[in-house]
mmCIF file of C-alpha atoms and ligand atoms in Angstrom:
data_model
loop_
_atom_site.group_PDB
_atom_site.id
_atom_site.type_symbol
_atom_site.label_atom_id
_atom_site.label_comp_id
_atom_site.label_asym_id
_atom_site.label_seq_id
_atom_site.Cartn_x
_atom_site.Cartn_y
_atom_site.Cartn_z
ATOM 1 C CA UNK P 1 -11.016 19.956 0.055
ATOM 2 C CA UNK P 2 -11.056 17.525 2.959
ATOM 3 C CA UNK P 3 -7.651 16.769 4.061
ATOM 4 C CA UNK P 4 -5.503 18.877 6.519
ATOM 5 C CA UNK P 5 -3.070 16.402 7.958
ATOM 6 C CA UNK P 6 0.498 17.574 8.526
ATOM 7 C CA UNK P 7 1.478 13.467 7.988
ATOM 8 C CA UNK P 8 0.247 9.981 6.594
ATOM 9 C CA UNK P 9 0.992 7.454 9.056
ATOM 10 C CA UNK P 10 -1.984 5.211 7.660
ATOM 11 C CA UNK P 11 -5.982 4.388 6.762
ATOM 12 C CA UNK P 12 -6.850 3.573 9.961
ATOM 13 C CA UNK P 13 -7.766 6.969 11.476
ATOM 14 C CA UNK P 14 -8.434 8.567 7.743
ATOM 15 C CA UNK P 15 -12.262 9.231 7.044
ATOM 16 C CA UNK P 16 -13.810 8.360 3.986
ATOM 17 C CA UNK P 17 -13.812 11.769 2.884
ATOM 18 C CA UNK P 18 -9.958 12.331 3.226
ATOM 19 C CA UNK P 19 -9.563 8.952 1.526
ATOM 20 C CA UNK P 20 -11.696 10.314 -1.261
ATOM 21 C CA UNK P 21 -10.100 13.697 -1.953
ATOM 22 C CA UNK P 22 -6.614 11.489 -2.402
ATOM 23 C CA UNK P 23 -8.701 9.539 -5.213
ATOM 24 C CA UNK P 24 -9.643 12.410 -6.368
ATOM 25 C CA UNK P 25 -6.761 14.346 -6.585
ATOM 26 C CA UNK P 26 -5.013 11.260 -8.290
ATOM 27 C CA UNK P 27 -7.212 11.068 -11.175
ATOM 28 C CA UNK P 28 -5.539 14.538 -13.008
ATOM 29 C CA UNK P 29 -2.371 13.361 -12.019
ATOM 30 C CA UNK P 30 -2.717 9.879 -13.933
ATOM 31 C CA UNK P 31 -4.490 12.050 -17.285
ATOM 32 C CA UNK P 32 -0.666 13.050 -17.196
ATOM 33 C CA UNK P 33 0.827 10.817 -17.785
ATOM 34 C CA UNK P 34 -0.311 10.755 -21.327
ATOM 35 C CA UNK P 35 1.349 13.750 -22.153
ATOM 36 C CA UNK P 36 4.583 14.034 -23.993
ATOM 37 C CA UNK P 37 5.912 16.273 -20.666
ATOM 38 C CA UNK P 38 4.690 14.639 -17.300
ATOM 39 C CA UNK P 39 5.916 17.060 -15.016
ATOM 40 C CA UNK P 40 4.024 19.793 -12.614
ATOM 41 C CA UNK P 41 5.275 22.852 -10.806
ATOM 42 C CA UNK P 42 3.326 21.679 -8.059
ATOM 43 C CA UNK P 43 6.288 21.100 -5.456
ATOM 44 C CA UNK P 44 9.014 23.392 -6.820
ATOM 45 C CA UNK P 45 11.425 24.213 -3.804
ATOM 46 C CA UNK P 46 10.112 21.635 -2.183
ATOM 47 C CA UNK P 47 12.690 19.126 -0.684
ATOM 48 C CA UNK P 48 11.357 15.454 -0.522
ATOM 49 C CA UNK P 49 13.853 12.646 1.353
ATOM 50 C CA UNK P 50 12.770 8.863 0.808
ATOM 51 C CA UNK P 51 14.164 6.926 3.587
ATOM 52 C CA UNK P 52 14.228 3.226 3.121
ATOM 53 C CA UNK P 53 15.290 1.233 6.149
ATOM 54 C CA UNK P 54 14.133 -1.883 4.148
ATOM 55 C CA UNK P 55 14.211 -3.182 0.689
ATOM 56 C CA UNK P 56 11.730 -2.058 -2.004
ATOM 57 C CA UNK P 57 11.562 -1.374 -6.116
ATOM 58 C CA UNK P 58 7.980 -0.384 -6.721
ATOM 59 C CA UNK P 59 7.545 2.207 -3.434
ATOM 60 C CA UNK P 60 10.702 3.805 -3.642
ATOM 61 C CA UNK P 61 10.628 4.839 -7.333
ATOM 62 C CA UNK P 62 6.978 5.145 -7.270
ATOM 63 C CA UNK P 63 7.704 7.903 -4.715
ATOM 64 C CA UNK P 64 11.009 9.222 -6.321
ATOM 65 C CA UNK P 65 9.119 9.526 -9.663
ATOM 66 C CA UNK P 66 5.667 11.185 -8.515
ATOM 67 C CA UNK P 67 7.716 13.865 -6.496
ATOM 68 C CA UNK P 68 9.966 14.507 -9.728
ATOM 69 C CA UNK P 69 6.604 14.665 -11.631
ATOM 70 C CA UNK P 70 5.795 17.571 -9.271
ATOM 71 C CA UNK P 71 9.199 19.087 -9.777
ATOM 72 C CA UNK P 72 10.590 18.629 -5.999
ATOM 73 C CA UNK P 73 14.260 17.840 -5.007
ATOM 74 C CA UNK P 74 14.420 14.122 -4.235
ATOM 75 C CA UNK P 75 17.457 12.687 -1.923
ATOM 76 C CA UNK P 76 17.821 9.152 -1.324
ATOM 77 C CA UNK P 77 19.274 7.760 1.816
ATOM 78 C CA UNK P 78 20.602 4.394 1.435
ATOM 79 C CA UNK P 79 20.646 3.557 5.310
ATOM 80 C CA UNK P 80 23.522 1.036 5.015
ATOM 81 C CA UNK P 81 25.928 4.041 3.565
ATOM 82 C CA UNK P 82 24.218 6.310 5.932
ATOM 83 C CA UNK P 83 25.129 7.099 9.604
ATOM 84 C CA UNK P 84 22.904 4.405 10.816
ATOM 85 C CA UNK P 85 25.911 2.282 10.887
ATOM 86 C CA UNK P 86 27.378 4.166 13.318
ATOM 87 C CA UNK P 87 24.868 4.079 15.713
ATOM 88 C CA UNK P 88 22.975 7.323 14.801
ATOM 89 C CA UNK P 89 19.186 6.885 15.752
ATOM 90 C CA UNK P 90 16.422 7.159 13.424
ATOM 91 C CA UNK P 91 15.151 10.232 15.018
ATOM 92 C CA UNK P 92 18.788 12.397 15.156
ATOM 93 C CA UNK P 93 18.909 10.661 11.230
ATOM 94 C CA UNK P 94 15.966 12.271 10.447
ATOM 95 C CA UNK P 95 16.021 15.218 12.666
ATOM 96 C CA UNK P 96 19.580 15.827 10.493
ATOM 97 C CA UNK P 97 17.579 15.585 7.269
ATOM 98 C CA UNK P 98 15.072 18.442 8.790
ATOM 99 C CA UNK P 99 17.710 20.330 9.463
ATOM 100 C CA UNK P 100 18.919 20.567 5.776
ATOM 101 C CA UNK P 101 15.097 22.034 5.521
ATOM 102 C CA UNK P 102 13.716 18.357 3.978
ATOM 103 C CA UNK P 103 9.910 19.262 3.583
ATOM 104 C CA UNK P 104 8.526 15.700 3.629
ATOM 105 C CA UNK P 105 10.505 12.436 5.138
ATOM 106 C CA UNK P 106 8.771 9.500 3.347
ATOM 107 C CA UNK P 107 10.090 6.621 5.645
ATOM 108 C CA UNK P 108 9.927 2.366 5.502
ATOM 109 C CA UNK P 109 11.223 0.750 8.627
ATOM 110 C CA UNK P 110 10.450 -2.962 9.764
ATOM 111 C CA UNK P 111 9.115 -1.560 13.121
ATOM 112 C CA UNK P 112 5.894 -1.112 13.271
ATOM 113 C CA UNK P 113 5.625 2.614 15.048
ATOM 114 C CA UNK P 114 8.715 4.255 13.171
ATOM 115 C CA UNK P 115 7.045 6.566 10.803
ATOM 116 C CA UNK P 116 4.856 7.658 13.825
ATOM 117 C CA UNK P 117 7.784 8.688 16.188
ATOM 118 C CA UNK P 118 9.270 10.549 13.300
ATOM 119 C CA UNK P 119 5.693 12.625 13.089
ATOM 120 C CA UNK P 120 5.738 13.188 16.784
ATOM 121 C CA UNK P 121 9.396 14.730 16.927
ATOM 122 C CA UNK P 122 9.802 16.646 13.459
ATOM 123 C CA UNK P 123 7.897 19.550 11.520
ATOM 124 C CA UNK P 124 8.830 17.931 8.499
ATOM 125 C CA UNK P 125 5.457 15.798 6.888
ATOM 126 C CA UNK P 126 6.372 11.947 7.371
ATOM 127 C CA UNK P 127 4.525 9.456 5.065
ATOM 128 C CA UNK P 128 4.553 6.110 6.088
ATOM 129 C CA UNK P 129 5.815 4.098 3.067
ATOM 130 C CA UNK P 130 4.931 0.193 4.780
ATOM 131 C CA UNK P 131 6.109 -0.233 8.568
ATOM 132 C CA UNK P 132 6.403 -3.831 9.565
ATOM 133 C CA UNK P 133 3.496 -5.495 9.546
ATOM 134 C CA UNK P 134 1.604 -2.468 10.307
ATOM 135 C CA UNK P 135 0.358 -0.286 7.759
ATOM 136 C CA UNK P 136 1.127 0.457 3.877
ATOM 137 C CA UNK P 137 -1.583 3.048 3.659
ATOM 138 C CA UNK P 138 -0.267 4.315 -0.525
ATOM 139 C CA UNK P 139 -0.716 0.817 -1.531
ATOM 140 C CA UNK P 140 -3.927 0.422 0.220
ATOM 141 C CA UNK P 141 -5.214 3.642 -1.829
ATOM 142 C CA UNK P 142 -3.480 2.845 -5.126
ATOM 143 C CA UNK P 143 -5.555 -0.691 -4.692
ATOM 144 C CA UNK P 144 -8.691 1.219 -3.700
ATOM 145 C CA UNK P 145 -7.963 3.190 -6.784
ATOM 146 C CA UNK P 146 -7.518 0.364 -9.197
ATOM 147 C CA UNK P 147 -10.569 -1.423 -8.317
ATOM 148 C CA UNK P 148 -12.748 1.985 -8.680
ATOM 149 C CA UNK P 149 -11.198 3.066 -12.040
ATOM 150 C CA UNK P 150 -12.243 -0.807 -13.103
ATOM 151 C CA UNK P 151 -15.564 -1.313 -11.122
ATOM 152 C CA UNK P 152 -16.493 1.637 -11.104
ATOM 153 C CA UNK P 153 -17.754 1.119 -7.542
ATOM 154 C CA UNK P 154 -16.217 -0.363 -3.989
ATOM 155 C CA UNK P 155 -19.693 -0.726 -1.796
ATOM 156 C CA UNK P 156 -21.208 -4.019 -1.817
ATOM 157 C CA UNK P 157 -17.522 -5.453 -4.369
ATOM 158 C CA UNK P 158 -16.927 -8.466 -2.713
ATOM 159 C CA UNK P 159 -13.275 -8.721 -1.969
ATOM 160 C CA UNK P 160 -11.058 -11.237 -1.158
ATOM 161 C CA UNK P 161 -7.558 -11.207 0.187
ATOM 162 C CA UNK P 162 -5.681 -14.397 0.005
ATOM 163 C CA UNK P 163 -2.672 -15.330 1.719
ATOM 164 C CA UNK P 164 -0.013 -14.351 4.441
ATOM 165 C CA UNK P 165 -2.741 -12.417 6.351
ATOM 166 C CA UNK P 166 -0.458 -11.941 9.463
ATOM 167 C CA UNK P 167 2.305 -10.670 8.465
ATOM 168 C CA UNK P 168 0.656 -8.624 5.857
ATOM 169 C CA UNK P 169 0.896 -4.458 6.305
ATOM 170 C CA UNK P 170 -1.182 -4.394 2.701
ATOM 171 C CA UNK P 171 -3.907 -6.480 3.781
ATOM 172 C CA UNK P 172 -4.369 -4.056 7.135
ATOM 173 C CA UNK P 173 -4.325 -1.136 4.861
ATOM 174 C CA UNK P 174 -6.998 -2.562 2.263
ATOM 175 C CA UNK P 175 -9.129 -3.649 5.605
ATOM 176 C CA UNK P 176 -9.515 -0.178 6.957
ATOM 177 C CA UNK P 177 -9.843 1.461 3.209
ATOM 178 C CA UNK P 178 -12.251 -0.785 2.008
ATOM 179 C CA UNK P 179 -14.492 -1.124 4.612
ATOM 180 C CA UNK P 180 -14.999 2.380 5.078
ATOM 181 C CA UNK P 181 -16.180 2.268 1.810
ATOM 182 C CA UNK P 182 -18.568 -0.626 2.240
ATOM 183 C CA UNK P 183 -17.249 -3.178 0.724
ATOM 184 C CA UNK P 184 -17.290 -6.858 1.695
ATOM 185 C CA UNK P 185 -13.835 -8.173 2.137
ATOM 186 C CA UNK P 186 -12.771 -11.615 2.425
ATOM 187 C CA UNK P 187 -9.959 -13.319 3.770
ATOM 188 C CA UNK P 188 -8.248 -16.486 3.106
ATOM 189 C CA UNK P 189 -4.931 -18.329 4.229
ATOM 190 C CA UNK P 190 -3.542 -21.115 6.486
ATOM 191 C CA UNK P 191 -4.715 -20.524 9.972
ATOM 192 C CA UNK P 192 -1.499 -19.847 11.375
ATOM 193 C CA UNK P 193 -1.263 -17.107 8.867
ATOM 194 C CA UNK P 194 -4.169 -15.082 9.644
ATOM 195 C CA UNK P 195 -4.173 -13.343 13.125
ATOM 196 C CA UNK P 196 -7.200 -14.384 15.658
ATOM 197 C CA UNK P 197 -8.499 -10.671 15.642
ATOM 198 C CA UNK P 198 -8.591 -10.465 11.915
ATOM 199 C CA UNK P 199 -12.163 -10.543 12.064
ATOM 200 C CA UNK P 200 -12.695 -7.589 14.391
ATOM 201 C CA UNK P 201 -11.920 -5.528 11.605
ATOM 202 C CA UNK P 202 -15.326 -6.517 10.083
ATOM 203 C CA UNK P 203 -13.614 -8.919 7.344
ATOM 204 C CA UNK P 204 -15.372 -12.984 6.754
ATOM 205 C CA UNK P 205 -12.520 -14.883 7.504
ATOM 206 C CA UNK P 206 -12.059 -18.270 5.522
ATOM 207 C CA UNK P 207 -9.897 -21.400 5.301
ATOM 208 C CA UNK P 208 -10.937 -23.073 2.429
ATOM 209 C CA UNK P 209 -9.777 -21.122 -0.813
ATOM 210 C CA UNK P 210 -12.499 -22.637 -3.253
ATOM 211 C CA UNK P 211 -15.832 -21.437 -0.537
ATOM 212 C CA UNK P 212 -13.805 -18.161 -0.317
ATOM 213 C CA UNK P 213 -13.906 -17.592 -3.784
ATOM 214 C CA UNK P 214 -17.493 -18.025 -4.341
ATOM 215 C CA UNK P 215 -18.741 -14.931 -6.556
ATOM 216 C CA UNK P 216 -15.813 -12.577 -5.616
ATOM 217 C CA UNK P 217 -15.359 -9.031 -7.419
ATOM 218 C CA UNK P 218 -11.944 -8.763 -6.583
ATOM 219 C CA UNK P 219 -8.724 -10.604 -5.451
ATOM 220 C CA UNK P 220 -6.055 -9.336 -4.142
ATOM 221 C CA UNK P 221 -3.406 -12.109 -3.660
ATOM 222 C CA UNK P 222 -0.217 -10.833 -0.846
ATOM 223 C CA UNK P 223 3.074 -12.410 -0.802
ATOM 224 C CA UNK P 224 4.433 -15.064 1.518
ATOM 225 C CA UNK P 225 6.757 -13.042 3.203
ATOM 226 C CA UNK P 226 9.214 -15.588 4.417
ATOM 227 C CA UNK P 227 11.338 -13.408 5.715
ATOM 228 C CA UNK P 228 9.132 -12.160 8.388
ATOM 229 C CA UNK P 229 8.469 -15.999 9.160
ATOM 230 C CA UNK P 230 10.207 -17.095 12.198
ATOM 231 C CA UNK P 231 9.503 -20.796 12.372
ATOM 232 C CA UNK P 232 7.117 -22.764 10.137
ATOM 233 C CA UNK P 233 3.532 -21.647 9.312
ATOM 234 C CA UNK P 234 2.640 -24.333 6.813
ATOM 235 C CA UNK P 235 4.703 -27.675 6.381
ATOM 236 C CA UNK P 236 5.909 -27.241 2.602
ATOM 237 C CA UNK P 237 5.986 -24.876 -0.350
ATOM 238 C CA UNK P 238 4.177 -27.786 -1.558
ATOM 239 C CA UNK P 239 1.531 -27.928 0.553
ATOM 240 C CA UNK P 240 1.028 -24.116 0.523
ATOM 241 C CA UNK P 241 0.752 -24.288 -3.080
ATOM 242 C CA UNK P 242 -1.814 -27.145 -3.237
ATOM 243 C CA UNK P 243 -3.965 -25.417 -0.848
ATOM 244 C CA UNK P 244 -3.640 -21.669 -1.449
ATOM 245 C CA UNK P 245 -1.739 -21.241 -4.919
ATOM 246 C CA UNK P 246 -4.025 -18.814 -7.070
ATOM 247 C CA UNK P 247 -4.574 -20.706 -10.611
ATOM 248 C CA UNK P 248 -6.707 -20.252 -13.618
ATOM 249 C CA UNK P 249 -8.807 -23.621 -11.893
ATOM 250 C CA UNK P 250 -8.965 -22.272 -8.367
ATOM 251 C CA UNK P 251 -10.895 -18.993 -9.692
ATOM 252 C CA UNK P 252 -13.689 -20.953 -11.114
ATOM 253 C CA UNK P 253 -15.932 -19.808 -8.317
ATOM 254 C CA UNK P 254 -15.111 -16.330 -8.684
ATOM 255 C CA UNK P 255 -17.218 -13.970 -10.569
ATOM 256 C CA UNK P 256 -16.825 -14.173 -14.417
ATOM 257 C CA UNK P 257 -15.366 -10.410 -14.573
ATOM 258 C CA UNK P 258 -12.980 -10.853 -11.720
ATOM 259 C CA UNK P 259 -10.099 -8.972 -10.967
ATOM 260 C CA UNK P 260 -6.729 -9.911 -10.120
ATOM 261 C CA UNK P 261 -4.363 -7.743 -8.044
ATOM 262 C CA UNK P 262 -1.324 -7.829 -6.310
ATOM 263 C CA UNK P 263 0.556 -5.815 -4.460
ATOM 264 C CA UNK P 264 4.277 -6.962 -5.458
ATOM 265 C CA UNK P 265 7.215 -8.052 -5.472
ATOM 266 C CA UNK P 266 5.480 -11.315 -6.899
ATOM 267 C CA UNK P 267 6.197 -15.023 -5.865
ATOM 268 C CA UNK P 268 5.378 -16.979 -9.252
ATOM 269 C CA UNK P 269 4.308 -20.341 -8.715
ATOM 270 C CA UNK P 270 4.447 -19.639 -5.004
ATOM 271 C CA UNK P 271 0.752 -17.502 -4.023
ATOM 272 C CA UNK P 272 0.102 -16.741 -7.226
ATOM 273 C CA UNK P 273 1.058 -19.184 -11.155
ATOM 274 C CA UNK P 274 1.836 -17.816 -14.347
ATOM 275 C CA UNK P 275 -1.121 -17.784 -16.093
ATOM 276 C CA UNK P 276 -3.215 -15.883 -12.997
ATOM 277 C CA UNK P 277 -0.436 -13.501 -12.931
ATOM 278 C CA UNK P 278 -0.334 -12.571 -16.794
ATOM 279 C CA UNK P 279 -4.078 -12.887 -17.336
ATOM 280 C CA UNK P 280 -6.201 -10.404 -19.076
ATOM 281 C CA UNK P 281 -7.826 -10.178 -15.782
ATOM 282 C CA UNK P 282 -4.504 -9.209 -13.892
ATOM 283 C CA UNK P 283 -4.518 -5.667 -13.060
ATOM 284 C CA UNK P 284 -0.826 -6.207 -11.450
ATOM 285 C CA UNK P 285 1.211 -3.499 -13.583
ATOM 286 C CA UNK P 286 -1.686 -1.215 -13.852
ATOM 287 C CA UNK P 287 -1.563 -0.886 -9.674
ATOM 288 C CA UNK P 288 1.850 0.290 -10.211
ATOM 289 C CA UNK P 289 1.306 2.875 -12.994
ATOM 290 C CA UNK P 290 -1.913 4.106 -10.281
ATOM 291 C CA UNK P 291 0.384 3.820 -7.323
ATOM 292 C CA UNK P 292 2.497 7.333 -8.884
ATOM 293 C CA UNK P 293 -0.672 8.905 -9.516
ATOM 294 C CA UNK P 294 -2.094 8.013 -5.785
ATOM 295 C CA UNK P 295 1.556 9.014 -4.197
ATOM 296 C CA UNK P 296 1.288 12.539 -6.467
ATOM 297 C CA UNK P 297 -2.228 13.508 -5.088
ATOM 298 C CA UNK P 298 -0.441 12.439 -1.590
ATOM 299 C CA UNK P 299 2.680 14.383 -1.776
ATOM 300 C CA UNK P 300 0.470 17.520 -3.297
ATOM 301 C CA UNK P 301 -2.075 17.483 -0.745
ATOM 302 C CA UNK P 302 0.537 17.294 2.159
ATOM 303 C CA UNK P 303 2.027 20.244 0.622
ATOM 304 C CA UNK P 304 -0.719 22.012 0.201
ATOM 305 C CA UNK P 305 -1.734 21.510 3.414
ATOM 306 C CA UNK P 306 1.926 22.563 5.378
ATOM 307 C CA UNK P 307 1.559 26.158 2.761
ATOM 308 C CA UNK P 308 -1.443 26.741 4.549
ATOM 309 C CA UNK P 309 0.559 28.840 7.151
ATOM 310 C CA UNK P 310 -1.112 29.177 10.763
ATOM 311 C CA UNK P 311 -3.857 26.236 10.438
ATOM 312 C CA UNK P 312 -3.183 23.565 13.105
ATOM 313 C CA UNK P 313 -1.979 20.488 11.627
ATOM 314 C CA UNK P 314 -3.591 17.213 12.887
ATOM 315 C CA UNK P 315 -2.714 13.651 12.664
HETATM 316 N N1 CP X 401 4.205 -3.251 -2.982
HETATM 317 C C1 CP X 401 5.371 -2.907 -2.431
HETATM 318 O O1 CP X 401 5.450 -2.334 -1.322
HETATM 319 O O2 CP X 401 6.464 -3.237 -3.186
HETATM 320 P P1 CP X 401 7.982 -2.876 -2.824
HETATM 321 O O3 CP X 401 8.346 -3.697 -1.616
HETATM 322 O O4 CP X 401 8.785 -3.255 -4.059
HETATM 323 O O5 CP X 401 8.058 -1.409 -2.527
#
């Protein structure tokens, strides 16, 4: 088994094999959830704290469910009823949480950085669960996931990310995933919305949604996160929608077999229309049901990994 990391802070500085022993680990875990009783002893007496400094439906339960698949304790921390309030700093927060022996911290913060400091100054495993517009790295390997279980391959898929590139921690996460798997990603937006170094990340970057399209395996359409706007990045919902809106017509240069993905929460008839989003090609609630499976394998393997008593952890 290739993966002895004490934390998961994000893809960028996984290999390909650590990436694929989470795949693999997932796929048991999702034959599960067929059964009439879903649960594992995997993490009994474990203590797992999910610590959301921001909002979220899909990553928070995702996590709160695959850890009580496992059988773990699961604590919440709302940070607006918390002692963040009164001035108490993420570190002492979490240091507090260690000290009521919380195993793994699994943290979302609008600072890029947060779930990193928490690694550096706590023996507890931290997993990064989306910091600012850094990294999402669960998402980017339930959507790794999602297109393998369909495709049955990643090398040579051509995939194609449309949208708020900039302020996008999934599309990061999908870049450093899916390249290391050799596939050829895409990416597609208004140019204020995709950063200048974009392409140093080996991605094809593109303006025009209709040439970006051309033969794509894949896409994965991201959000327009307006609140992480400050000031304007296109002139109108309008215009954004005329230009970048993912519709039945726009995919007509897209492979016949395409698949649609995104991340969530969903802006209908925003990035994405109705009929896209509800297609027999839309793969959108299937990432979710993946995304416990992917966050079990994660949760195990960290486990397994901190049991494994004298090995030096890295991350
Ligand atoms: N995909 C995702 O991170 O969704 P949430 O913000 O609902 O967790």
């Amino acid at each position: 088994m290739s993966f002895n990391r004490k934390d998961l802070l994000g893809l960028e500085h996984l290999d390909k094999k650590e990436i694929q022993t989470i795949l693999d680990a997932a796929k048991p875990f999702k034959n599960m959830f067929t059964r009439s009783i879903k649960k594992a002893p995997a993490l009994i007496g474990k203590t797992v704290v999910t610590l959301f400094c921001e909002p979220s439906t899909r990553t928070r339960t995702s996590f709160e469910v695959a850890a009580k698949r496992l059988s773990a304790d699961v604590i919440s921390i709302a940070p607006k009823t918390s002692s963040f309030v009164k001035g108490e700093s993420l570190v002492d927060t979490a240091k507090t949480l260690e000290a009521m022996k919380a195993d793994i911290i699994i943290i979302r913060h609008t600072c890029a950085g947060a779930p990193e400091l928490l690694a550096k100054n706590l023996n507890a495993s931290i997993i990064n669960a989306g910091d600012g517009f850094h990294e999402h790295p669960t998402q980017g390997l339930l959507d790794l996931y999602t297109m393998y279980d369909k495709k049955k391959k990643i090398e040579g898929l051509k995939v194609l990310l449309v949208g708020d590139i900039l302020h996008s921690r999934v599309a990061r996460s999908n870049i450093w995933a899916l390249t290391k798997f050799g596939a050829k990603v895409r990416v597609v937006g208004p140019p204020t919305l995709i950063p200048k170094s974009i392409s140093s990340l080996g991605v094809e970057v593109f303006y025009d949604l209709d040439e970006a399209m051309k033969d794509v395996d894949v896409v994965n359409i991201l959000r327009i996160q307006m609140e992480r706007q400050q000031g304007a990045f296109f002139p109108s919902k309008h215009e954004y929608n005329e230009l970048y809106q993912v519709t039945e017509k726009r995919l007509k240069n897209a492979k016949p077999d395409v698949l649609i993905m995104h991340p969530g929460p969903m802006n209908r008839g925003t990035e994405i229309d109705d009929e896209v989003a509800d297609s027999p090609a839309s793969v959108i609630n299937e990432q979710v049901t993946n995304g416990i499976a992917i966050r079990m394998a994660v949760l195990h393997l960290l486990a397994l990994a901190r049991n494994k008593q004298g090995r030096k952890h890295t991350c």
